[in-house]
Each structure stands twice: as structure tokens, then as C-alpha cells.
Coordinates of C-alpha atoms and ligand atoms in Angstrom, one line a residue:
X1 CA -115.6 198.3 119.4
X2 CA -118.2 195.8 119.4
X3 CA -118.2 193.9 115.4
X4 CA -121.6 191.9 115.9
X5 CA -124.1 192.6 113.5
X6 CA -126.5 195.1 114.6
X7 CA -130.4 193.7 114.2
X8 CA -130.6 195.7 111.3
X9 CA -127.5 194.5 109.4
X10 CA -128.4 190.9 110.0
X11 CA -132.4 191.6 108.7
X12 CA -130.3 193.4 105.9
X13 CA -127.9 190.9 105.5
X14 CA -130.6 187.6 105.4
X15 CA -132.4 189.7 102.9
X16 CA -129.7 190.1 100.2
X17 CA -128.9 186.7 100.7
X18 CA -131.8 185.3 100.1
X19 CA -132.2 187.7 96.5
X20 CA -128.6 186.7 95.8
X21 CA -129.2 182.8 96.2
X22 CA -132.5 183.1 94.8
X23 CA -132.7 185.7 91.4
X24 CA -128.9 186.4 91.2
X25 CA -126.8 183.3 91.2
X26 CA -129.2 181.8 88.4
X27 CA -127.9 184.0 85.9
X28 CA -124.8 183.6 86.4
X29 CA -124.2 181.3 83.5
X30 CA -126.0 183.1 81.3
X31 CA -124.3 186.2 82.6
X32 CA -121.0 184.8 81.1
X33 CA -122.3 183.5 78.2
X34 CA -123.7 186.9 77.1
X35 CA -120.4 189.0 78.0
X36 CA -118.3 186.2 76.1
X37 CA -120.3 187.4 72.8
X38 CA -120.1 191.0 73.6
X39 CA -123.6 191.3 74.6
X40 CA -125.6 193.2 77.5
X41 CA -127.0 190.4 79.7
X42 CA -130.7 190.6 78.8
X43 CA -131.8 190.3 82.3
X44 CA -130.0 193.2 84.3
X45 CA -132.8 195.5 84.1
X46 CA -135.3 193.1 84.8
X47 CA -133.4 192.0 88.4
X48 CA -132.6 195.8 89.0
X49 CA -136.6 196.2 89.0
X50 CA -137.0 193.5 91.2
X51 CA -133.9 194.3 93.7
X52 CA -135.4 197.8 94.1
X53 CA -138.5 196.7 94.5
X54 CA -137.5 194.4 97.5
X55 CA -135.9 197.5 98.8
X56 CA -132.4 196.2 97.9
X57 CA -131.1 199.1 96.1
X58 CA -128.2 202.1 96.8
X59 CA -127.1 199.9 99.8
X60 CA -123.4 201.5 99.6
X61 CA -124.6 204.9 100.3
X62 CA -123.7 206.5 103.8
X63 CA -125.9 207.9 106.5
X64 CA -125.3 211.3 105.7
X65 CA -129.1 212.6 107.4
X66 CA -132.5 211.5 107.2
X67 CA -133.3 213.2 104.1
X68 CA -130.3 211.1 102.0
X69 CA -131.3 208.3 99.7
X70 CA -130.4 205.0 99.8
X71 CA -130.8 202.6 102.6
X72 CA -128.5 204.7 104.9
X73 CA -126.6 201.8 106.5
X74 CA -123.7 202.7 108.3
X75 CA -120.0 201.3 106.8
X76 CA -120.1 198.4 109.3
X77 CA -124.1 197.6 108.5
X78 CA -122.5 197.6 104.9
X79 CA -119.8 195.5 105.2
X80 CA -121.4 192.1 105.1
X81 CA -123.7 193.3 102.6
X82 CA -120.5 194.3 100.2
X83 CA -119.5 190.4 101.3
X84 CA -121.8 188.9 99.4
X85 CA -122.2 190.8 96.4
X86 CA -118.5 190.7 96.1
X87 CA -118.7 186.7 94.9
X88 CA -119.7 187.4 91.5
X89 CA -118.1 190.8 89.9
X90 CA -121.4 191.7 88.2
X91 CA -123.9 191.3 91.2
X92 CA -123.1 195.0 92.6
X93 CA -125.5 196.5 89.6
X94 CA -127.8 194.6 90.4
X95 CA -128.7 196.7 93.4
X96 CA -126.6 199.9 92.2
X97 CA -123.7 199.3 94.0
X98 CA -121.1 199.0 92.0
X99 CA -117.8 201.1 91.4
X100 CA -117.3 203.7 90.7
X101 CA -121.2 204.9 90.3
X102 CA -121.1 204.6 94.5
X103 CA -118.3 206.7 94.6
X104 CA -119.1 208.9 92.3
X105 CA -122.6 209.1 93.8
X106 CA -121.0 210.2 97.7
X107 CA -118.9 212.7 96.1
X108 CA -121.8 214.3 94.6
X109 CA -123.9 214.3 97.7
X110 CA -121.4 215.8 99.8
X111 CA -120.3 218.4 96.8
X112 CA -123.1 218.8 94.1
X113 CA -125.4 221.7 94.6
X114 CA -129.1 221.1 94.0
X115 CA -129.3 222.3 90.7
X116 CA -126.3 219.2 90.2
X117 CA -127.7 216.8 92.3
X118 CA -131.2 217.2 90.5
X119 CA -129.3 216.9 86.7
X120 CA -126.6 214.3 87.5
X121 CA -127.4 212.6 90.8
X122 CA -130.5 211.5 90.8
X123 CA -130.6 209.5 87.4
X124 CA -127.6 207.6 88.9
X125 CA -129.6 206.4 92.2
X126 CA -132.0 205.3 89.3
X127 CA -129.5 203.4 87.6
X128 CA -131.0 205.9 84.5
X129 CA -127.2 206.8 83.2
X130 CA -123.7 205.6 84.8
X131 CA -120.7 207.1 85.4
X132 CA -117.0 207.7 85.4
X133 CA -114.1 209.6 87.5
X134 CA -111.1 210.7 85.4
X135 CA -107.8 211.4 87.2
X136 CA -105.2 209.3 85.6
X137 CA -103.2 210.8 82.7
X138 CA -100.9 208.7 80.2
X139 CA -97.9 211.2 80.5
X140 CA -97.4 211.9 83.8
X141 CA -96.8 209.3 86.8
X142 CA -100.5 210.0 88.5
X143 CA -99.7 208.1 91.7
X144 CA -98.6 211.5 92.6
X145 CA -102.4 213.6 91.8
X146 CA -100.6 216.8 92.1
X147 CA -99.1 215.9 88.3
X148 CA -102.2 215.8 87.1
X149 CA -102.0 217.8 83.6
X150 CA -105.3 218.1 82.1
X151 CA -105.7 222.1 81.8
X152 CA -109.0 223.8 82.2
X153 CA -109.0 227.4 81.5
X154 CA -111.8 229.7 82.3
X155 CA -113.7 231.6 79.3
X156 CA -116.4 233.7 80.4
X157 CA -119.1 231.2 81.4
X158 CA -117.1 227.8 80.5
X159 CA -114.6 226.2 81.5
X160 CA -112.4 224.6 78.2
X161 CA -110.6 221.3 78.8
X162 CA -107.5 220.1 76.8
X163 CA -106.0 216.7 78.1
X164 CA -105.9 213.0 77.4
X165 CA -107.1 210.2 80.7
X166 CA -106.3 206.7 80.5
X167 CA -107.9 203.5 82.5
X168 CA -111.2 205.4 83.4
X169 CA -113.2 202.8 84.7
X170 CA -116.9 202.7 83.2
X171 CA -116.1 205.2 80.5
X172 CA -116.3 202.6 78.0
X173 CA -119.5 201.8 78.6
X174 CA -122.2 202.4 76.7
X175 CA -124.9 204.2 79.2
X176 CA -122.2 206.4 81.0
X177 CA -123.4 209.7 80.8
X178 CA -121.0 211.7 82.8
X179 CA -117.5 211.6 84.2
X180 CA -116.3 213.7 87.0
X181 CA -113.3 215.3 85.4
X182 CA -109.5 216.7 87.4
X183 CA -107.3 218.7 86.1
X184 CA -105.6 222.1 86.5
X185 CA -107.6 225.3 86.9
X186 CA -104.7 227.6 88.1
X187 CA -101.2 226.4 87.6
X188 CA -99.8 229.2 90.1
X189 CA -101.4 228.5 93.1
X190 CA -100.4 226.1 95.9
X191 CA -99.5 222.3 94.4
X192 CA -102.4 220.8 96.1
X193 CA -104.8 223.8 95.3
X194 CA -104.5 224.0 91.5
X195 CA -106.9 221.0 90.5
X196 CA -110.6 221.0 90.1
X197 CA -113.0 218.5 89.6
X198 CA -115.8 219.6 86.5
X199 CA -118.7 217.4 85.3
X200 CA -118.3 216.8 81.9
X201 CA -121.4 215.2 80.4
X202 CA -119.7 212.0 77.6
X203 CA -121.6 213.5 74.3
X204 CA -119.8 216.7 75.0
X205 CA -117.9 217.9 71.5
X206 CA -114.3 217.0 71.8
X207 CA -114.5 214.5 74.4
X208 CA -113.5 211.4 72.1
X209 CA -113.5 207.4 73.6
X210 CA -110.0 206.8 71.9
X211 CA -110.0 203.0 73.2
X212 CA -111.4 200.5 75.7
X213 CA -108.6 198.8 77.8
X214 CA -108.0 195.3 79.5
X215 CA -106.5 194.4 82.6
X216 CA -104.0 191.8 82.3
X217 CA -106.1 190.5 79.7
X218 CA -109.3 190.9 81.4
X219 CA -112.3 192.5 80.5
X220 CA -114.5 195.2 83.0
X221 CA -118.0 193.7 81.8
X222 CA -119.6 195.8 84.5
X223 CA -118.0 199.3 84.3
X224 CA -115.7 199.2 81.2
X225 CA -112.5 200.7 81.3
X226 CA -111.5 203.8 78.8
X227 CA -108.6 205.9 77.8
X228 CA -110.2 209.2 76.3
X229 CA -109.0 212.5 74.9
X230 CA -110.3 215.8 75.9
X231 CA -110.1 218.4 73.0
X232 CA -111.0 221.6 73.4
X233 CA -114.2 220.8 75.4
X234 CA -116.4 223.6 76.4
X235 CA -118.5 222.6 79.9
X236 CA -119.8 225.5 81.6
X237 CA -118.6 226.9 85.0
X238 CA -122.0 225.3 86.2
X239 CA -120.4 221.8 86.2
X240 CA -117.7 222.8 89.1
X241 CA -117.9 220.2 91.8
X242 CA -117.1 222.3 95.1
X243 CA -114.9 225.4 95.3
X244 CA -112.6 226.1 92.6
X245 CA -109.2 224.7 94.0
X246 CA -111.1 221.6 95.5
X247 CA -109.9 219.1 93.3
X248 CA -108.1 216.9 95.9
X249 CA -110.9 217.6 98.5
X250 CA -113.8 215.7 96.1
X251 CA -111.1 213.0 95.3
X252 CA -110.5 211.9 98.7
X253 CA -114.1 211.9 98.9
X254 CA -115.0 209.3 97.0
X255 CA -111.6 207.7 97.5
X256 CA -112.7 206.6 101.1
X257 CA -115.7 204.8 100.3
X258 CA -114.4 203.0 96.7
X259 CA -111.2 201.6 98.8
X260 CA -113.6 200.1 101.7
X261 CA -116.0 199.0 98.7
X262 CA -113.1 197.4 97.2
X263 CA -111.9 195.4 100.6
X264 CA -115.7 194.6 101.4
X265 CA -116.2 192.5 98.0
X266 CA -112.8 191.3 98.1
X267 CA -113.4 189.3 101.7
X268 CA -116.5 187.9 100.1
X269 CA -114.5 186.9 96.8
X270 CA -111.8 185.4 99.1
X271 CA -114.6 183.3 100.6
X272 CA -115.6 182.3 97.4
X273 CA -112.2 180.8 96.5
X274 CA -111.6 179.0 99.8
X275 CA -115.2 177.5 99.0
X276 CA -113.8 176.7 95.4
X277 CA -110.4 175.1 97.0
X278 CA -112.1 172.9 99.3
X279 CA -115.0 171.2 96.9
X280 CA -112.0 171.3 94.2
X281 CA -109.6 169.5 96.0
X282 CA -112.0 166.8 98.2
X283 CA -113.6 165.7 94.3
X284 CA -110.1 164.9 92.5
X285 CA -107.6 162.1 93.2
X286 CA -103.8 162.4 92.3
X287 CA -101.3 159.7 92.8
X288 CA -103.8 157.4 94.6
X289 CA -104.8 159.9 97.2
X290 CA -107.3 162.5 97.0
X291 CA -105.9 166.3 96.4
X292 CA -107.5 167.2 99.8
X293 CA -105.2 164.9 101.8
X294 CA -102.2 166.5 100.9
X295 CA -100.7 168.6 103.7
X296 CA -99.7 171.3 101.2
X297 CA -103.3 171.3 100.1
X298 CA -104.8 171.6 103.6
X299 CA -102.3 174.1 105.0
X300 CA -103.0 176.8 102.1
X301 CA -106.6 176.5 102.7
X302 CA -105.7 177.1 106.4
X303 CA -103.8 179.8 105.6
X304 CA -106.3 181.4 103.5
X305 CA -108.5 181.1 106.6
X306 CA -106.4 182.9 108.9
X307 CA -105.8 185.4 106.4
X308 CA -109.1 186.3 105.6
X309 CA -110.7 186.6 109.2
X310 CA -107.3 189.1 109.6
X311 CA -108.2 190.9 106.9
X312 CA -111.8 191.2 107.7
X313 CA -111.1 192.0 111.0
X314 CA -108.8 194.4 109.7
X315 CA -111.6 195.8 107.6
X316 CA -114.4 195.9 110.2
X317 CA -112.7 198.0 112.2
X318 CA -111.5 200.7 109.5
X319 CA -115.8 200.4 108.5
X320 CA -116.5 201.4 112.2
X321 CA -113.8 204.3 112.5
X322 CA -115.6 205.6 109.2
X323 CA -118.8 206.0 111.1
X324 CA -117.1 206.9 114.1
X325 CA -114.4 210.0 112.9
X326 CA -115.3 210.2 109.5
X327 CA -112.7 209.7 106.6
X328 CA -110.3 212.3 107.9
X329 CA -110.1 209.9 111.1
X330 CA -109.8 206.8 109.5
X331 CA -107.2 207.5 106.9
X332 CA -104.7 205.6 108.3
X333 CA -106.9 202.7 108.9
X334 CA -107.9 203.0 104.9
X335 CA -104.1 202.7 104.3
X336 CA -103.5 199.6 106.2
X337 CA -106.6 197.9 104.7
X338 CA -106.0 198.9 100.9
X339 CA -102.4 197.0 101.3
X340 CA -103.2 194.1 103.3
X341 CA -106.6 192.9 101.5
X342 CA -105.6 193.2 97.9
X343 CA -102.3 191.3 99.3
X344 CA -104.3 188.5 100.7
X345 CA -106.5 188.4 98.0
X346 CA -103.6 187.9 95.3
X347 CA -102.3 185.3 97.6
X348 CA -105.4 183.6 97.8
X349 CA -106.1 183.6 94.3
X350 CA -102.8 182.6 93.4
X351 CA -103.3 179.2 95.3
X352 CA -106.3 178.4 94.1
X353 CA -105.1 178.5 90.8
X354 CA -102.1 176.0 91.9
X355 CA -105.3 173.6 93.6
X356 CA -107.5 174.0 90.3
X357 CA -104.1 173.5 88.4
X358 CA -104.5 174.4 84.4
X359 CA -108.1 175.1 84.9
X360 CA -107.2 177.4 87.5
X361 CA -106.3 179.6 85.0
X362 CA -109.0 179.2 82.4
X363 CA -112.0 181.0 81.6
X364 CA -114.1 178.5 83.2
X365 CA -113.7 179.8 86.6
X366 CA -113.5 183.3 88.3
X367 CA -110.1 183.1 89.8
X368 CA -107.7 184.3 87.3
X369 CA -110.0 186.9 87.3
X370 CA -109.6 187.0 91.1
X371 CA -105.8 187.0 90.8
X372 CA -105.7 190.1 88.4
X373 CA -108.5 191.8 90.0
X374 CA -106.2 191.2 93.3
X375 CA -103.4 192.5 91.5
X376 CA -105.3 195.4 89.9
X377 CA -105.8 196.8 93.5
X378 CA -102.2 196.9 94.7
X379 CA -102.3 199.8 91.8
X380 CA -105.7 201.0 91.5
X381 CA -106.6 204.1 93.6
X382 CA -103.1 204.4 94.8
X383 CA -100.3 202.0 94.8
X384 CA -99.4 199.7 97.6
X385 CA -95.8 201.9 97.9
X386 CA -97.9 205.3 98.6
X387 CA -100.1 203.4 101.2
X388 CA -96.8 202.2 102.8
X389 CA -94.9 205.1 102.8
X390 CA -98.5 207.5 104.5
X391 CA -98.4 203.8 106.9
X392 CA -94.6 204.7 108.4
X393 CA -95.5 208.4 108.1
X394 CA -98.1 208.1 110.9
X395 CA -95.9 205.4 113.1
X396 CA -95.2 206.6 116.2
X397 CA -91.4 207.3 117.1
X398 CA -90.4 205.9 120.6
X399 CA -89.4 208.5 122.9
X400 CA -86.2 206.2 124.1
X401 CA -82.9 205.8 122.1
X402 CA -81.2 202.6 121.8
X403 CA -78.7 203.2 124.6
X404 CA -80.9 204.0 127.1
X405 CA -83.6 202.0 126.4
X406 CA -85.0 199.7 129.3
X407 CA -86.3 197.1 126.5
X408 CA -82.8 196.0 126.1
X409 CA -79.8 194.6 127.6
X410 CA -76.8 197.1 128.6
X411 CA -74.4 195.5 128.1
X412 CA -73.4 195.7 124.6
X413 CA -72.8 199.7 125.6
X414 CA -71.0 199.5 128.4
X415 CA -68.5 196.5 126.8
X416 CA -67.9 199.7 124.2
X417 CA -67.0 202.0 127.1
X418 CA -64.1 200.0 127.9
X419 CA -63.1 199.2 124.5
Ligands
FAD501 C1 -107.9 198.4 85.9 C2 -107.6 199.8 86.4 C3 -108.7 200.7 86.6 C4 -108.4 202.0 86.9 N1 -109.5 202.9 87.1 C5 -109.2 204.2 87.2 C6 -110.3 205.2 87.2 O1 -111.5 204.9 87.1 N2 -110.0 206.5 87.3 C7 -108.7 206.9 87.4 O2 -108.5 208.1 87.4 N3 -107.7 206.0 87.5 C8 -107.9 204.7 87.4 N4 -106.9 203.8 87.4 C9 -105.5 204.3 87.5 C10 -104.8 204.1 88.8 O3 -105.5 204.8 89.8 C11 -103.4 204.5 88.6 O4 -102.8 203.5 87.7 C12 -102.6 204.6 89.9 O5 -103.0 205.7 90.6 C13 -101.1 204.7 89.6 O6 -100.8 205.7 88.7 P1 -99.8 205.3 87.4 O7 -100.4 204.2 86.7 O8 -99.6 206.6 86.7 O9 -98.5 204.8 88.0 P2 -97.2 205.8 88.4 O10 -97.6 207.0 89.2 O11 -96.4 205.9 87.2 O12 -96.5 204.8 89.5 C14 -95.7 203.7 89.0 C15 -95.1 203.0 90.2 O13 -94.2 203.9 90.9 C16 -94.0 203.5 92.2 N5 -94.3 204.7 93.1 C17 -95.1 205.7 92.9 N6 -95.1 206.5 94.0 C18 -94.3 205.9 94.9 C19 -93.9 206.3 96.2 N7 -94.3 207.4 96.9 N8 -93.0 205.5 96.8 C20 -92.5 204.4 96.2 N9 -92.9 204.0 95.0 C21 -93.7 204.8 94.3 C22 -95.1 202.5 92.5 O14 -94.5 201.2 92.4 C23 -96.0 202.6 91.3 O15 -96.8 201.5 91.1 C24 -107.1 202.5 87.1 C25 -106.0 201.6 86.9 C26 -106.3 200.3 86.6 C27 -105.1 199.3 86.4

């Protein structure tokens, strides 16, 4: 395992910074001032122009063959890219990266056919349309996918879709064009063979936006989040994605990738808040000492340290098993990292807050933000307890018993012999 950058990642990586620091950051302020009124920021399409121009564009896709599009860097090239557009939640677009379009866009390389890739594909590497994936359902407890209740039932050419999906991030906004749809194409067969996934293009008749939805208050400016109903809507059998039956197969497709993509930006979020902690706390004085002296002060940001090079670490390593055995080798490693980043990045978040105190939690800076989006991913694409329980699945059982075992001391066994 080697974890240095390879020459490529690091010209890749010098690059984005130097677009980040130079045409990105600038707008954050106005970024926020346009989503506080409800607006599109003005400049998005502008800075997409230029980003793709510079050759910064569809950096998250993977190295699936010459002819692919995007940059084709491998996970690990990725990761440091991911880094730095994870300190401000709207930079992703800027260079098509964000969730769940890059998802979305890896399920349909490695399902679509032509004929898909051609209608729903390619304007998505353009940034022409965006996207949606709709799994969870408001009536059944979709942790577990094989609930999933949405029914599609063949009708000659069409498939026709009855079912309601809540928290379907990007569905809300405005431009997406499409959603990759699961639900339940035969009801008799095997539990984890009766879901498909369909393409349901949004103006579809029936398919009805019923509400746009927050996150502990918050607000998904880049891919807003939706609960929708599906009524009696007619898609032809055209719009399968894979074999029917392959729901779950084009799920944990695009689950790999958004879970990495998720870890990625939160390391580079987390760095952000350490950053945030330690000008914070060295510019304000409390009780005749400055808020940096403070042992409690220095130790979280230590601990925030140590945490986040574990974590990265942690993630570096399940990034180079992805290139190395694919996601059907790297499953476990997915599991470990989807618990232990969103955990450190709650913690984080939380004591940055406590640093910032009450403006730690206002809208002036990103970290509440932080703290939810932290706690958002301890549910988002499978809980933490799912994660956890596929974690002890895969652990190893000893092949010594505690009696015999030369680890420990006898004698606690042989005292109950004579007992
Ligand atoms: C902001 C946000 C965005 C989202 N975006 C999308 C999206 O784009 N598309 C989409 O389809 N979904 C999306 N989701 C939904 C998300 O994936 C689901 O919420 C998640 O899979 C959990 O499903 P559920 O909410 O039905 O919880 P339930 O399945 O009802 O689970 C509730 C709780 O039960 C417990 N539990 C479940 N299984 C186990 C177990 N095996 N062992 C122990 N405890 C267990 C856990 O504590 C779990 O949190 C989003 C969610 C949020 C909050």
C-alpha cells in the first residue's frame, strides 16, 4: 500500500487548488447571499464553463477504460481532489461532481445501454439536466431495500409505477430531468431479486413533486431534497437499467462510489473546521486569557487532529482497495469508513460549535451545517447500525475457546476443577 500521491494526483491536485482559491472561494459570499433569497447563484454556469475549460470537470468518475469520460483518476488520485471541494458544500457542481449526479452517472455507465447512455448520460457529464435516485419509501422502514414497495407492473411495452418516495436528494430541483427509480417488478421471486431500477424522466404524467424537505432545518441548495408520488406512471420497458431483477445490483453500484464521495469531502470539511477552531479561538479573549490557551480548547483541536488523519487514513486505504478489488472487494472497508468518518465529523463539528459558542450555531458559519450534514450521514445511504452489524458479520471468529486459549492465564479453570 503505498498512500503518496501519484505525479498525476498532485498535478491534479495543484490544479484544483489553484481554481478553488482563485474563481471559487470568491463567490462564496455571494453564493450565500443568493440561496438565502431563494435564488440560483448567477454565476454557476459561468465557473462550470471555465472549470471545464481548464479540464476540471467529471473528476469523480472511475477508470472504467480508455474510452470512458471524465478525467479517469483512480479513487486514491480522487481522494484529495474530493478534499478540497468538500470545504464549501456547493463547490462539487462547479466541476460536476456532486451527489448524487456522480453516482447516478457510474451506475449508468456500468448498466445503461447505448441507446440510455446517449439519452440520459451524456447531458449529465454536460451538466445539461441533473438527477435523482429514488429508493426510500415513507411507509416502510427502507434501511432494509428489500421492503421497498413501489410496484411496477409490466403492460405490453411500459412499465406502470404506483408508489410514493421521500428524501430524494436533487428531486427538488429545478433542472433534474431524471430519477433512477426502485421498486418491485415481481413480488414472487427471490427477496433480493424482485426490485428493478427504471428511468423515469421528472415531466412524466403522474410523477407529482408533493414537497421539498429540510434536514434538521437545513436546506440542500445544491441537490434539493424531495418526497414525490408516483401515480400511475407509464415509462416504457426501454427505461430498465440492467436485467430485470437487478434492482439491488445497480444500487450497490452507485452506493460504493456516493459513500467514498461522502468520506472524501467530509475529511476536507473536517479540515475546514480545525482551520475555523484555531483562528476562532487564537482572536478572542475570555476571562483575561485568550480562548486558545485553555487546555480544553487545545486538546479538542488535538483531538480533531488525530481523528482526522485516522479517518483519512482509514479512507485512503478503502479508495485504494476500490481500484484494487473493485467494490465487491472493498465492501467491508466501505462499511468501516461510512461509520467512522461521519462519526468524526459530528464530533468535530460539535466542538467547533462549543469554540465558536452562540455563533457556532448561526447561519454565519458552515458548521451547524457541518454538524447536521455529519449527522445526516450516520443515516443517509444506510444507517450506522446496518454498517455495524455487516462490520461483526465479516469479523473473524478465533479458532481457540476460552479454556484452552494460550492468550490467557489457566488458572481460573483449573481453580473450578477443584471447586
Ligand atoms: C438528507 C437525506 C437525504 C437522503 N437522500 C436520499 C436519496 O437521495 N435517495 C434515497 O433513496 N434515500 C435517501 N435518503 C434516505 C436514507 O437513505 C434513509 O433514510 C435510510 O436508508 C434509512 O431508512 P429509513 O429512514 O426508512 O429508516 P428505517 O429503515 O426506518 O430505520 C430506522 C432506524 O432503525 C434502526 N435499524 C435499521 N436497521 C437496523 C439493523 N439492521 N440493526 C439495528 N438497527 C437497525 C436504525 O437505528 C435506523 O436508523 C436520504 C435521507 C436523508 C436524511
Amino acid at each position: 500500500m503505498d498512500f503518496g500521491l501519484s505525479g498525476r494526483s498532485e498535478e491534479w491536485r495543484e490544479k484544483l487548488q489553484a481554481f478553488f482559491d482563485g474563481e471559487v472561494l470568491p463567490h462564496h459570499r455571494g453564493w450565500l447571499d443568493h440561496t438565502a433569497k431563494g435564488e440560483p447563484a448567477p454565476f454557476m454556469e459561468d465557473l462550470q464553463r471555465k472549470a471545464r475549460a481548464a479540464g476540471l470537470w467529471n473528476l469523480g468518475l472511475p477508470e472504467l477504460g480508455e474510452d470512458e469520460p471524465g478525467t479517469r483518476l483512480s479513487n486514491l488520485e480522487y481522494a484529495p481532489l474530493a478534499e478540497i471541494m468538500g470545504r464549501l458544500f456547493w463547490a462539487p457542481e462547479v466541476f460536476n461532481c456532486q451527489a448524487p449526479d456522480v453516482p447516478n452517472m457510474i451506475a449508468l455507465q456500468n448498466c445503461a445501454t447505448p441507446e440510455q447512455k446517449a439519452r440520459w448520460l451524456q447531458p449529465l457529464l454536460e451538466a445539461r439536466t441533473r438527477s435523482a435516485f429514488g429508493m426510500t419509501e415513507p411507509d416502510v422502514a427502507s434501511s432494509d431495500a428489500t421492503n421497498i414497495a413501489t410496484r411496477m407492473v409490466r403492460d405490453g411495452d411500459d412499465y406502470v409505477i404506483n408508489g410514493r418516495k421521500w428524501f430524494i436528494t436533487g428531486a427538488a430541483h429545478p433542472k433534474c430531468g431524471f430519477l433512477i427509480v426502485m421498486g418491485v417488478t415481481d413480488s414472487d421471486a427471490d427477496r433480493t431479486r424482485r426490485h428493478s431500477c427504471v428511468i423515469v424522466p421528472m415531466d412524466t404524467p403522474g410523477v407529482r413533486l408533493v414537497r421539498r424537505l429540510r434536514w434538521m432545518g437545513c436546506e440542500d441548495h445544491v441537490a434539493p431534497i424531495g418526497e414525490l408520488s408516483f401515480e400511475n406512471v407509464r415509462v416504457s420497458r426501454a427505461n430498465l437499467l440492467a436485467a430485470e431483477g437487478e434492482g439491488f445490483k445497480v444500487a450497490q453500484i452507485r452506493l460504493g462510489p456516493a459513500r467514498i464521495h461522502h468520506c472524501m469531502r467530509s475529511i476536507g470539511l473536517c479540515e475546514l473546521l480545525i482551520e475555523l477552531m484555531m483562528v476562532r479561538s487564537s482572536e478572542r479573549s475570555a476571562f483575561g486569557r485568550n480562548v486558545m490557551q485553555y487546555d480544553t480548547v487545545q486538546r479538542w483541536i488535538a483531538e480533531s487532529r488525530v481523528e482526522l488523519e485516522q479517518a483519512r487514513l482509514l479512507t485512503y486505504r478503502c479508495a485504494w482497495r476500490l481500484d484494487q478489488a473493485g467494490h465487491h472487494g472493498a465492501w467491508r472497508d466501505v462499511s468501516l469508513i461510512k461509520v467512522a468518518v461521519p462519526a468524526m465529523l459530528q464530533k468535530i463539528a460539535d466542538r467547533a460549535v462549543q469554540v465558536f459558542g452562540a455563533m457556532g450555531g448561526s447561519d454565519d458559519t458552515p458548521i451547524h451545517q457541518a454538524l447536521a450534514w455529519g449527522r445526516l450521514l450516520r443515516i443517509g445511504d444506510g444507517p450506522d447500525e446496518v454498517h455495524l452489524r455487516q462490520i461483526f458479520r465479516m469479523e473473524p471468529m478465533p479458532r481457540w475457546s476460552i479454556a484452552n486459549s494460550p492468550y490467557l492465564s489457566a488458572h481460573p479453570f483449573e481453580r473450578r476443577q477443584y471447586m
